[in-house]
mmCIF file of C-alpha atoms (C1' of nucleotides) in Angstrom:
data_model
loop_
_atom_site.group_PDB
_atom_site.id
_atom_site.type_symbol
_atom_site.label_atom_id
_atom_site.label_comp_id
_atom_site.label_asym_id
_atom_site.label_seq_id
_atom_site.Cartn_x
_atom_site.Cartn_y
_atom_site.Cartn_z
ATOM 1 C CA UNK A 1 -5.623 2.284 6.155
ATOM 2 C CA UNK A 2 -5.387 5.836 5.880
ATOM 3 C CA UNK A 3 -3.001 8.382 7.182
ATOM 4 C CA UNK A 4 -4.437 9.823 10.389
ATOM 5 C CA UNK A 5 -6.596 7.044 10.791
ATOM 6 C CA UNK A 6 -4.692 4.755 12.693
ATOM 7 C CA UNK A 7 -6.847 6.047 16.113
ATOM 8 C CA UNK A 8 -10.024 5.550 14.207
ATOM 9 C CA UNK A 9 -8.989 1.795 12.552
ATOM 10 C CA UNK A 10 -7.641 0.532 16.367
ATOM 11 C CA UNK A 11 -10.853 1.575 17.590
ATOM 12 C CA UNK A 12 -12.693 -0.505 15.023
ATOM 13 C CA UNK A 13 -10.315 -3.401 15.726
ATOM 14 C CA UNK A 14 -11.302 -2.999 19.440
ATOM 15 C CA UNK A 15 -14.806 -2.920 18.964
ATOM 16 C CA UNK A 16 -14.670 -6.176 17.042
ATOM 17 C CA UNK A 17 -12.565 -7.455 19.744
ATOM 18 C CA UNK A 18 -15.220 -6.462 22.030
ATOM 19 C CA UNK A 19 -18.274 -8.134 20.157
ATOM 20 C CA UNK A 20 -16.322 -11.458 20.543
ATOM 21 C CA UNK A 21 -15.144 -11.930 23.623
ATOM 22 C CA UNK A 22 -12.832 -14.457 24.846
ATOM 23 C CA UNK A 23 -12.103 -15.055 21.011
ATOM 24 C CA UNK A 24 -8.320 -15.028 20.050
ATOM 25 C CA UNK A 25 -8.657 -13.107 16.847
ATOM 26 C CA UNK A 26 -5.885 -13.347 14.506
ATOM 27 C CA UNK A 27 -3.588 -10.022 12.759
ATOM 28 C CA UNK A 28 -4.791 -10.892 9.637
ATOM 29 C CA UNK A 29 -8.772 -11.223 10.856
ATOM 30 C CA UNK A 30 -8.356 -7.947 12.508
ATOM 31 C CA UNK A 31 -6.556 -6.367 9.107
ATOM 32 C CA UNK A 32 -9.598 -7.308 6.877
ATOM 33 C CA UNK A 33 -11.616 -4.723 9.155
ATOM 34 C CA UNK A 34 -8.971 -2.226 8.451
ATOM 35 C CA UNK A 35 -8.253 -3.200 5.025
ATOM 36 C CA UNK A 36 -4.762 -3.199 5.905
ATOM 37 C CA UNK A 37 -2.353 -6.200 6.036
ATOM 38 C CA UNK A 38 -1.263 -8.038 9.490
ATOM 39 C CA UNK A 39 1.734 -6.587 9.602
ATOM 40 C CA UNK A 40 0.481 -3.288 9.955
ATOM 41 C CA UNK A 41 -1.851 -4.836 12.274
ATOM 42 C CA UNK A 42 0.503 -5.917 14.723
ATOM 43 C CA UNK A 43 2.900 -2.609 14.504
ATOM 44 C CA UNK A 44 -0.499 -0.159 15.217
ATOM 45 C CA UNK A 45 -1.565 -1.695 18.176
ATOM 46 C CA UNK A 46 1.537 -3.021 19.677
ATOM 47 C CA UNK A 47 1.428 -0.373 21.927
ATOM 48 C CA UNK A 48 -1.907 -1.400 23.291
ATOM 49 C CA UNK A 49 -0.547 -4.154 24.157
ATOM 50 C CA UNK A 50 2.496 -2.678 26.388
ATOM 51 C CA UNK A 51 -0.249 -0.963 28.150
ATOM 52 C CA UNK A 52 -2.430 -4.005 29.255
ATOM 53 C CA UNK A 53 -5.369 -2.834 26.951
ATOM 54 C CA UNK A 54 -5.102 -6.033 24.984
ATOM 55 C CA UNK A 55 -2.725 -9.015 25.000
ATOM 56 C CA UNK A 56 -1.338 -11.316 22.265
ATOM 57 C CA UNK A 57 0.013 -15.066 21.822
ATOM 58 C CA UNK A 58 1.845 -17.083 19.379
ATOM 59 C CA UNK A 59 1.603 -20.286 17.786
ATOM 60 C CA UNK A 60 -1.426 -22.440 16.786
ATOM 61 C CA UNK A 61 -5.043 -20.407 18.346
ATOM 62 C CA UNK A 62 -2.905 -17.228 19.170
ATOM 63 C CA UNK A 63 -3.690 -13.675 18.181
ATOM 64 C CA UNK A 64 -5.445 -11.470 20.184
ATOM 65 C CA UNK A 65 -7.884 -10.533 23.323
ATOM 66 C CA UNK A 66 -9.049 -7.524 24.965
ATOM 67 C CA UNK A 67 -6.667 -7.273 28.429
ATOM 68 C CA UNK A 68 -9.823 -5.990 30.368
ATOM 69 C CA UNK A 69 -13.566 -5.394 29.613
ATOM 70 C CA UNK A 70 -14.020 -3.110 27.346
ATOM 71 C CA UNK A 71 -15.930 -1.359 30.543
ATOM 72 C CA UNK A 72 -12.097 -0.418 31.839
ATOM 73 C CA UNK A 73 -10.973 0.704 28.476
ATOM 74 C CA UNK A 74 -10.598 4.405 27.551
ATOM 75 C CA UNK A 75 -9.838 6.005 24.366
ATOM 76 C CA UNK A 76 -7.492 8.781 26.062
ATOM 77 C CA UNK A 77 -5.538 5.324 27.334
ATOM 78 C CA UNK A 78 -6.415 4.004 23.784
ATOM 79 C CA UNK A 79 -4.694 7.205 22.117
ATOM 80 C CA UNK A 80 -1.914 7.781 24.518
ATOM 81 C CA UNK A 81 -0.636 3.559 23.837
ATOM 82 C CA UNK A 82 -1.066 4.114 20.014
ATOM 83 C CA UNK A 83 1.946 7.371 21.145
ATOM 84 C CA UNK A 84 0.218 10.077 18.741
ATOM 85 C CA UNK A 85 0.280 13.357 19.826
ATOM 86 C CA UNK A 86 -3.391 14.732 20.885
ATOM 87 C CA UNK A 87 -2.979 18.023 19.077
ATOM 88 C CA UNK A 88 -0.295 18.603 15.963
ATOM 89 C CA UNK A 89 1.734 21.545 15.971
ATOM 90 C CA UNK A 90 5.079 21.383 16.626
ATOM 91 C CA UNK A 91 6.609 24.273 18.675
ATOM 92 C CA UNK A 92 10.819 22.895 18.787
ATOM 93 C CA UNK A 93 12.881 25.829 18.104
ATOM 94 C CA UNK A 94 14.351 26.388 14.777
ATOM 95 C CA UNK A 95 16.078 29.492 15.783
ATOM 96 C CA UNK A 96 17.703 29.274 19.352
ATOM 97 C CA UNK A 97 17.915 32.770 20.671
ATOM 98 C CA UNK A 98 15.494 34.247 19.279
ATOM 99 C CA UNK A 99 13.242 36.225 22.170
ATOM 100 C CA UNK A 100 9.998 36.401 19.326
ATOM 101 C CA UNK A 101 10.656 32.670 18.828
ATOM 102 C CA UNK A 102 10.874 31.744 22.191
ATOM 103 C CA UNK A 103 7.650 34.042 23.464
ATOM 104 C CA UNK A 104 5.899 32.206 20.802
ATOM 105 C CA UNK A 105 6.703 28.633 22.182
ATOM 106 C CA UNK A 106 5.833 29.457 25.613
ATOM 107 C CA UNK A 107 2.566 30.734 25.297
ATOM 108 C CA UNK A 108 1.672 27.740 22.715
ATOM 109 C CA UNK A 109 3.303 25.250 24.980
ATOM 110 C CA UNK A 110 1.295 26.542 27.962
ATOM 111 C CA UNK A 111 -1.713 26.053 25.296
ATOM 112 C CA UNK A 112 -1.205 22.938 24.221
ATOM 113 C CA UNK A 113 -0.195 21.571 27.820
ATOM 114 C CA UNK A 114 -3.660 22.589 29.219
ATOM 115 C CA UNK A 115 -5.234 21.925 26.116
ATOM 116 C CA UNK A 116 -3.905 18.131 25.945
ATOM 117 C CA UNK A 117 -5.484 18.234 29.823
ATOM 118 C CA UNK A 118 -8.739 18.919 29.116
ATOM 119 C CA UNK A 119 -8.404 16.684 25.969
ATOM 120 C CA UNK A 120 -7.395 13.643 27.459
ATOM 121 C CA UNK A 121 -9.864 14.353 30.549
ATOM 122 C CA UNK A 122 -13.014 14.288 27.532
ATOM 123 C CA UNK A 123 -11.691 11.092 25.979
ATOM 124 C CA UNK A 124 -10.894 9.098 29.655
ATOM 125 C CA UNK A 125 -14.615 9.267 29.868
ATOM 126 C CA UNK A 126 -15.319 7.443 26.991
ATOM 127 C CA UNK A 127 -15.210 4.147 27.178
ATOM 128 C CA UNK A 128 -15.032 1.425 24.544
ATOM 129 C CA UNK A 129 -18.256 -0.028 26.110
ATOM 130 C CA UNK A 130 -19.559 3.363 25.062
ATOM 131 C CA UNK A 131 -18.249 2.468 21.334
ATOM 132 C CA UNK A 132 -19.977 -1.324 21.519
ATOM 133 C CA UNK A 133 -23.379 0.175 22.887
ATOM 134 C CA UNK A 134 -23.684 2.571 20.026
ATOM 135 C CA UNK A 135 -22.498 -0.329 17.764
ATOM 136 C CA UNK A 136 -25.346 -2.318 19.041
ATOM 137 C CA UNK A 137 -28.041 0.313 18.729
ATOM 138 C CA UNK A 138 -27.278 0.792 14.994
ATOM 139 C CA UNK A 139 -27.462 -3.000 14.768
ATOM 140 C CA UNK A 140 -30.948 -3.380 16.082
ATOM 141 C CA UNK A 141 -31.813 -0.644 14.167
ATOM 142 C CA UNK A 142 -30.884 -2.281 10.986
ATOM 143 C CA UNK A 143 -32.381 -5.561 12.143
ATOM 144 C CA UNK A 144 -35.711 -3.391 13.554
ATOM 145 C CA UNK A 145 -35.927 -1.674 9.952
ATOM 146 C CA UNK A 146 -35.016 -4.790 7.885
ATOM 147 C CA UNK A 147 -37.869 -6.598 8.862
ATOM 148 C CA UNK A 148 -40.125 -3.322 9.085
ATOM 149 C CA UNK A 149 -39.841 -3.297 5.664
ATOM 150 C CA UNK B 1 9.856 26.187 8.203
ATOM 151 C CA UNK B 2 9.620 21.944 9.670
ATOM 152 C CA UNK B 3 6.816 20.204 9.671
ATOM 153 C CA UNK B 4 3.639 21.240 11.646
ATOM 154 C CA UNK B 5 5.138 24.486 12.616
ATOM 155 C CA UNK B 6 3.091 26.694 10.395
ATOM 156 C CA UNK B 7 1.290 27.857 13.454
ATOM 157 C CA UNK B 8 4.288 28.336 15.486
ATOM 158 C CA UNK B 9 5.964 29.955 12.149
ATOM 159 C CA UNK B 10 3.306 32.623 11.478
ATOM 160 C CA UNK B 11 3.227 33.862 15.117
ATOM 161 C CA UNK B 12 6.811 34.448 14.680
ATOM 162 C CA UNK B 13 5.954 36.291 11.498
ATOM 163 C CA UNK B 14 3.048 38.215 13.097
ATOM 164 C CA UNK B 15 5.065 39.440 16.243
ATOM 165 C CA UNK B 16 7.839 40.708 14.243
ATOM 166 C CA UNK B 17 4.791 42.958 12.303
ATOM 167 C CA UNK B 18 3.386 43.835 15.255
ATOM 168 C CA UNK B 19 6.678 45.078 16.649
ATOM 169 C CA UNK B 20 7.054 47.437 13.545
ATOM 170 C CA UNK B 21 3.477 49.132 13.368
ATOM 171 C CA UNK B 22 2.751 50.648 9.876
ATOM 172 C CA UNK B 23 6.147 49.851 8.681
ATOM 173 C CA UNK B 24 5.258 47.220 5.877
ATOM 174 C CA UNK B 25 8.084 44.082 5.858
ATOM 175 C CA UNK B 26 8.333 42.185 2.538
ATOM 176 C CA UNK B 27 7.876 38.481 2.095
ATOM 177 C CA UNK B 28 11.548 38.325 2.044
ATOM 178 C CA UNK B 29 12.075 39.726 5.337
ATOM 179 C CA UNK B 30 9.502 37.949 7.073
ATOM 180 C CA UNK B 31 10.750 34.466 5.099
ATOM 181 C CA UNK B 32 14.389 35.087 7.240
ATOM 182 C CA UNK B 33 13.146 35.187 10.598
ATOM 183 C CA UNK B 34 11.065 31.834 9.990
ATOM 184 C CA UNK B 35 14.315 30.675 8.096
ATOM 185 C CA UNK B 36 12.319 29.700 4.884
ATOM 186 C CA UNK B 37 11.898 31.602 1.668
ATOM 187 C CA UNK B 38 9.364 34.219 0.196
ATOM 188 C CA UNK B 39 7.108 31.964 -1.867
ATOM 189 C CA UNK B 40 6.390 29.802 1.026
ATOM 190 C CA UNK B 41 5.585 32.709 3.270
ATOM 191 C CA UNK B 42 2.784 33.897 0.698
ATOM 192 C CA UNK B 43 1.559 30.979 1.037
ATOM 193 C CA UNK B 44 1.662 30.499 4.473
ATOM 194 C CA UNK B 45 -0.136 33.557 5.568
ATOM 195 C CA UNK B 46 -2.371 33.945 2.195
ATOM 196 C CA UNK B 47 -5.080 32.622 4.219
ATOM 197 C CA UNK B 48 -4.276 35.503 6.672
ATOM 198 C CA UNK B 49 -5.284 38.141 4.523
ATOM 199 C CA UNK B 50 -8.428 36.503 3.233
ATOM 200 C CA UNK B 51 -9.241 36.955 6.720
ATOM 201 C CA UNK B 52 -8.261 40.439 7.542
ATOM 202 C CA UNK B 53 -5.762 39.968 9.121
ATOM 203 C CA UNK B 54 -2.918 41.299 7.122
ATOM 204 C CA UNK B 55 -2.899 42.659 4.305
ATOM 205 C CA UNK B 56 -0.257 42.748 1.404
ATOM 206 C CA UNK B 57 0.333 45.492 -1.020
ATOM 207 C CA UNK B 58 2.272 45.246 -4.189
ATOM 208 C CA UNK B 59 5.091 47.045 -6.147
ATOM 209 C CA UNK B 60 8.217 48.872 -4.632
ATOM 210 C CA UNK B 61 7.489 49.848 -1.038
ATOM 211 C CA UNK B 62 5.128 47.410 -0.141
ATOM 212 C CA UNK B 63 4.967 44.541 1.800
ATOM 213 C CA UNK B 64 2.782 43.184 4.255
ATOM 214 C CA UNK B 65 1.103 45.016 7.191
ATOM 215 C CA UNK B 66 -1.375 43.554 9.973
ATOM 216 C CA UNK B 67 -5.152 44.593 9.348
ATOM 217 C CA UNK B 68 -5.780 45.288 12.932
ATOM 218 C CA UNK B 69 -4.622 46.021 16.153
ATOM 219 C CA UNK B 70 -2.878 43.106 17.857
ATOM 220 C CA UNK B 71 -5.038 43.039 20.419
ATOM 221 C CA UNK B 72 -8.138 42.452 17.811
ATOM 222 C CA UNK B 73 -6.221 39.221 16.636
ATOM 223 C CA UNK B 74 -6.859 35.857 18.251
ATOM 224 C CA UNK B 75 -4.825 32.490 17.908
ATOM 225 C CA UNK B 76 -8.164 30.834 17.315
ATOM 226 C CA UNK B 77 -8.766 33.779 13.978
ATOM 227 C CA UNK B 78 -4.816 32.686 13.368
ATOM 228 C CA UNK B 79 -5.562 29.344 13.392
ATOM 229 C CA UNK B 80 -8.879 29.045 11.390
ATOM 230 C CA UNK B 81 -6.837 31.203 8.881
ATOM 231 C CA UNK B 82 -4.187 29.110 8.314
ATOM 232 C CA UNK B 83 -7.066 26.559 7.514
ATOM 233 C CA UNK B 84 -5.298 23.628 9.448
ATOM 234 C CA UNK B 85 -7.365 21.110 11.020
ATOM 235 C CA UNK B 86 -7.030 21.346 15.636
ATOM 236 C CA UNK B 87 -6.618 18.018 15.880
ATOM 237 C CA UNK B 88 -4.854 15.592 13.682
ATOM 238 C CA UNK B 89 -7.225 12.203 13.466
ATOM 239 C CA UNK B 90 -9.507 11.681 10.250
ATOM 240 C CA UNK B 91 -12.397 9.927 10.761
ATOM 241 C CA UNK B 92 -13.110 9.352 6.828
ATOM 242 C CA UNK B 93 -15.242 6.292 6.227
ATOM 243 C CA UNK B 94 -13.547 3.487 4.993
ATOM 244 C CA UNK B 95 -15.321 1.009 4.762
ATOM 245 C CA UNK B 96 -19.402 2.419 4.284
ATOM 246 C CA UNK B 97 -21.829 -0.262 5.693
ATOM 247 C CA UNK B 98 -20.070 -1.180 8.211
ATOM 248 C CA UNK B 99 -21.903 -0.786 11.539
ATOM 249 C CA UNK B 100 -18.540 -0.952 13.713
ATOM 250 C CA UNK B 101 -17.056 1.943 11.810
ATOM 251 C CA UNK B 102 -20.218 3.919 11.524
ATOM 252 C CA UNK B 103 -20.216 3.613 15.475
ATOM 253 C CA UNK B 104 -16.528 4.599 15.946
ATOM 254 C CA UNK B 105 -17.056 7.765 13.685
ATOM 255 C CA UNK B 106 -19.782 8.473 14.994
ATOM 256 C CA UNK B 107 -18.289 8.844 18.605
ATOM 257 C CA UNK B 108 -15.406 10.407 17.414
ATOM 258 C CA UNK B 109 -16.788 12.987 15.326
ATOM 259 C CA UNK B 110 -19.123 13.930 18.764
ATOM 260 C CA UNK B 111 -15.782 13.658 20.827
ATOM 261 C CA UNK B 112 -14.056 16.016 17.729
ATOM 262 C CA UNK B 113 -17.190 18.478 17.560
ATOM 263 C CA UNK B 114 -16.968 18.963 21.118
ATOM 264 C CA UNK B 115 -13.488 19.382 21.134
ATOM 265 C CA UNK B 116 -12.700 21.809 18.903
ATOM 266 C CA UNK B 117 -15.150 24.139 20.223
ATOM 267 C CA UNK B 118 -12.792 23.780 23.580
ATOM 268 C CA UNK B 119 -9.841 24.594 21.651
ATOM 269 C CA UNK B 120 -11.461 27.400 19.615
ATOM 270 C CA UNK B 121 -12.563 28.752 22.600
ATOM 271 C CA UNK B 122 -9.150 28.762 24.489
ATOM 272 C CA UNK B 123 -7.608 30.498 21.290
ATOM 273 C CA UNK B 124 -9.864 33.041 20.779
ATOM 274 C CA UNK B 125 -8.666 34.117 24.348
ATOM 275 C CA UNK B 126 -5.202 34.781 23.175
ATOM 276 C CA UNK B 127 -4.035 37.267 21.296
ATOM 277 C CA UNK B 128 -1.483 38.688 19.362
ATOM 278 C CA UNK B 129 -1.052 41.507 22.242
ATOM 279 C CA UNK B 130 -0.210 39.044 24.362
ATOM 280 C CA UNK B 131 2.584 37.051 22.529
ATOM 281 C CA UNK B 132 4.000 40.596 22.217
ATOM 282 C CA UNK B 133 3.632 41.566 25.768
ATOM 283 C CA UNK B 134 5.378 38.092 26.657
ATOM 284 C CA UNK B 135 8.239 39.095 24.108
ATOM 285 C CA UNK B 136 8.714 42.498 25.545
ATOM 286 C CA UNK B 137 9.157 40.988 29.047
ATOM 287 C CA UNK B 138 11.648 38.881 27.773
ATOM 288 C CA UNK B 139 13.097 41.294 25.560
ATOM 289 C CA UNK B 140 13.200 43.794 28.929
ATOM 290 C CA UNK B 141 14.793 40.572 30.918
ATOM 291 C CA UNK B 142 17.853 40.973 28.891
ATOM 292 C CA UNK B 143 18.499 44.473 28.621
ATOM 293 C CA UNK B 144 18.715 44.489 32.694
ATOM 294 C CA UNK B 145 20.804 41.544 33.078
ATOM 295 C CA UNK B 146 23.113 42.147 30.293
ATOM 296 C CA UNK B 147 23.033 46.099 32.048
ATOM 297 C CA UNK B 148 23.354 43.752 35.619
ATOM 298 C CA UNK B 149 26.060 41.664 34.840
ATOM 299 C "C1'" DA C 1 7.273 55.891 -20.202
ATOM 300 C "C1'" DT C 2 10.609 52.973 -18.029
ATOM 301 C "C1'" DG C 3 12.735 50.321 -14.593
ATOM 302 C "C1'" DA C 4 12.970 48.376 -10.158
ATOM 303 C "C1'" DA C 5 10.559 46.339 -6.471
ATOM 304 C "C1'" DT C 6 7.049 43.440 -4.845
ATOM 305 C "C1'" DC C 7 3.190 40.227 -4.513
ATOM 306 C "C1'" DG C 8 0.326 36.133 -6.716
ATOM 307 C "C1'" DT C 9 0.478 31.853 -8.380
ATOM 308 C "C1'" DA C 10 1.433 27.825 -11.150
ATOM 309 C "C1'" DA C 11 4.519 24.167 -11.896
ATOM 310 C "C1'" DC C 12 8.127 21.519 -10.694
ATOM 311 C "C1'" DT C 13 11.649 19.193 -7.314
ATOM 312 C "C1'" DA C 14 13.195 17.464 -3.001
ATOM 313 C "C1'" DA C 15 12.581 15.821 1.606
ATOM 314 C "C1'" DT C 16 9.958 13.607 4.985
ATOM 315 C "C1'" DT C 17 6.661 10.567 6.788
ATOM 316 C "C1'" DA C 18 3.599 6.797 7.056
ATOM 317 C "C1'" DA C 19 1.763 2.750 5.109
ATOM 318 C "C1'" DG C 20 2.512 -1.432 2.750
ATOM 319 C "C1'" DT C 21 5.378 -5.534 1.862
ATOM 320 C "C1'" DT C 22 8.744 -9.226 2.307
ATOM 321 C "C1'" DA C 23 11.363 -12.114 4.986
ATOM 322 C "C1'" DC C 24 12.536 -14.673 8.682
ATOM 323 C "C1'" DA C 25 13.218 -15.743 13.630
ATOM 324 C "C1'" DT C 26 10.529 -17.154 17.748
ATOM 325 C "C1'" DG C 27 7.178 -19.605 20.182
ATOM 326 C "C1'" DA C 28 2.922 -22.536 21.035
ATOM 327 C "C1'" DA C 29 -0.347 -26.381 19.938
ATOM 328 C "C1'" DG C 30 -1.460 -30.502 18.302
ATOM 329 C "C1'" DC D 1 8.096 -31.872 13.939
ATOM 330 C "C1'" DT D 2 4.830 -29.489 11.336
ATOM 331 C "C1'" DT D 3 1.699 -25.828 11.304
ATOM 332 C "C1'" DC D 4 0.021 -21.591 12.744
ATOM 333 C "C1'" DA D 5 0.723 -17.523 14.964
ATOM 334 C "C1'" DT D 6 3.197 -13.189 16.567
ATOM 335 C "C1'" DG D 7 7.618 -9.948 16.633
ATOM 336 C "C1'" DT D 8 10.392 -7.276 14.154
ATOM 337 C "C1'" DA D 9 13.772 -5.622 10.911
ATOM 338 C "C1'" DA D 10 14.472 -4.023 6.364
ATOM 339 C "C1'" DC D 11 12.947 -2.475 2.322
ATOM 340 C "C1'" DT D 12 9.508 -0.300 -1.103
ATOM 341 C "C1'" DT D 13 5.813 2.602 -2.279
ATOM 342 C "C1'" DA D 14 2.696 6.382 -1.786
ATOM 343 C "C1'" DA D 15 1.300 10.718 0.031
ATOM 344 C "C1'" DT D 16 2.232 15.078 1.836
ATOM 345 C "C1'" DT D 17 4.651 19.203 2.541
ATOM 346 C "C1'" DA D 18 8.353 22.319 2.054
ATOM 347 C "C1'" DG D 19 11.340 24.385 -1.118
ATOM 348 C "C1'" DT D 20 12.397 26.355 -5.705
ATOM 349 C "C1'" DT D 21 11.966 28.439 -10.228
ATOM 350 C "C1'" DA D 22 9.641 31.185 -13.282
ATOM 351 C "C1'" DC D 23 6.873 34.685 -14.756
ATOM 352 C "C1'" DG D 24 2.791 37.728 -14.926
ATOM 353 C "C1'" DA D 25 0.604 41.718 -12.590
ATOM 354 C "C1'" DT D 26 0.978 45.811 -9.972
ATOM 355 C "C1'" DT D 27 2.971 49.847 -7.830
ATOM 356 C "C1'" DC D 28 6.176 53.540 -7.137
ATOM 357 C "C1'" DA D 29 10.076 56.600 -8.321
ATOM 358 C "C1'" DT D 30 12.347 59.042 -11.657
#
DNA sequence: ATGAATCGTAACTAATTAAGTTACATGAAG
DNA sequence: CTTCATGTAACTTAATTAGTTACGATTCAT
């Protein structure tokens, strides 16, 4: 898995998920998607979990299952339970006191604040039902054009 | 200079310009009010002049200056300049062929398209007259209280 | 001309972060 | 009670970015 990727690669996971419904799929099923090891797995979308987006159990048939239909599952909820900021610049002060420093924070804090609105309103209307219908399109596509040709 | 505060960092730089009109501060200056040193701040804000937004002159008594009024300078011109990506999630194929990854890219790079044209747009409505004019308040704010008290 | 000041840039080092890995405890199913 | 899973801590590795050193090129003052 790449860095930066980590929304991108739980998405796939999900979709997967989503395309087998009521199937307990293991860390290490979901980290051949990824190309990534279990481990990694587990510590991405243990968050997800927390939030009730999927849930996970041990021992002999564990792993994991979408917590609702994919229907009731948005990527800004996806995004916000995997904890990565929405945009990436920092604004902490490095130099307390200083009015230039401290004019420049507020206006990019008021920025980002409305910006991370109107970011997080886009995504809560995607769903991942949205991500398994496009999935499927491509799919019959392929199938369509495969025996097309 | 931390992490992910270039953008934060070169406002800082920029007000302190704009707050000295036609007075051109070396890389040295500008490298102690960000707290860094004067390699890093060429480097920083080389993208800046490519742009026209400062410009940089060599030999004794030169410097940098800003290449327009600060009102004629937007965050979003800052931004693009500094060549940083708005937001932070690749969407770099990782696996090619696969359907469930072509699906999730292709949603995200829609949701990214569509997104950054937001942000750009909210940028470009801020300018460097403005981070001044918040600094001056502030700047004013003191004077009277430490006058007041 | 010469010297001092300044940027431009390449090359290297250090610090930070994120991913990958190993190891093992915990819990569930047969 | 063995096997298959997750949970998680600790460590290692890889990638990225900031910081630093060094030096060439350019400009101005004398």
């Amino acid at each position: 898995m790449k860095r930066n990727s980590r929304l991108s690669a739980t998405l796939h996971i999900l979709v997967h998920m989503a395309e087998k419904p009521g199937q307990a799929l293991t860390s290490e099923q979901l980290a051949t998607f990824i190309h990534t090891n279990p481990v990694v797995v587990r510590r991405t979308i243990a968050g997800l979990r927390d939030a009730g987006i999927v849930t996970s159990s041990r021992g002999h048939g564990g792993g994991w299952l979408l917590g609702r239909t994919p229907e009731n599952i948005s990527l800004a909820e996806i995004s916000a339970a995997l904890g990565e900021p929405l945009l990436p610049f920092s604004t902490e002060p490095e130099s307390p006191g200083c009015l230039v420093e401290q004019a420049v924070i507020a206006v990019l804090d008021d920025f980002r604040i409305a910006a991370e609105k109107l970011l997080a309103d886009k995504l809560s209307r995607i769903t991942l039902a949205d991500l398994t219908a496009d999935f499927r399109r491509r799919y019959d596509l392929i199938g369509v054009s495969t025996h097309a040709v």
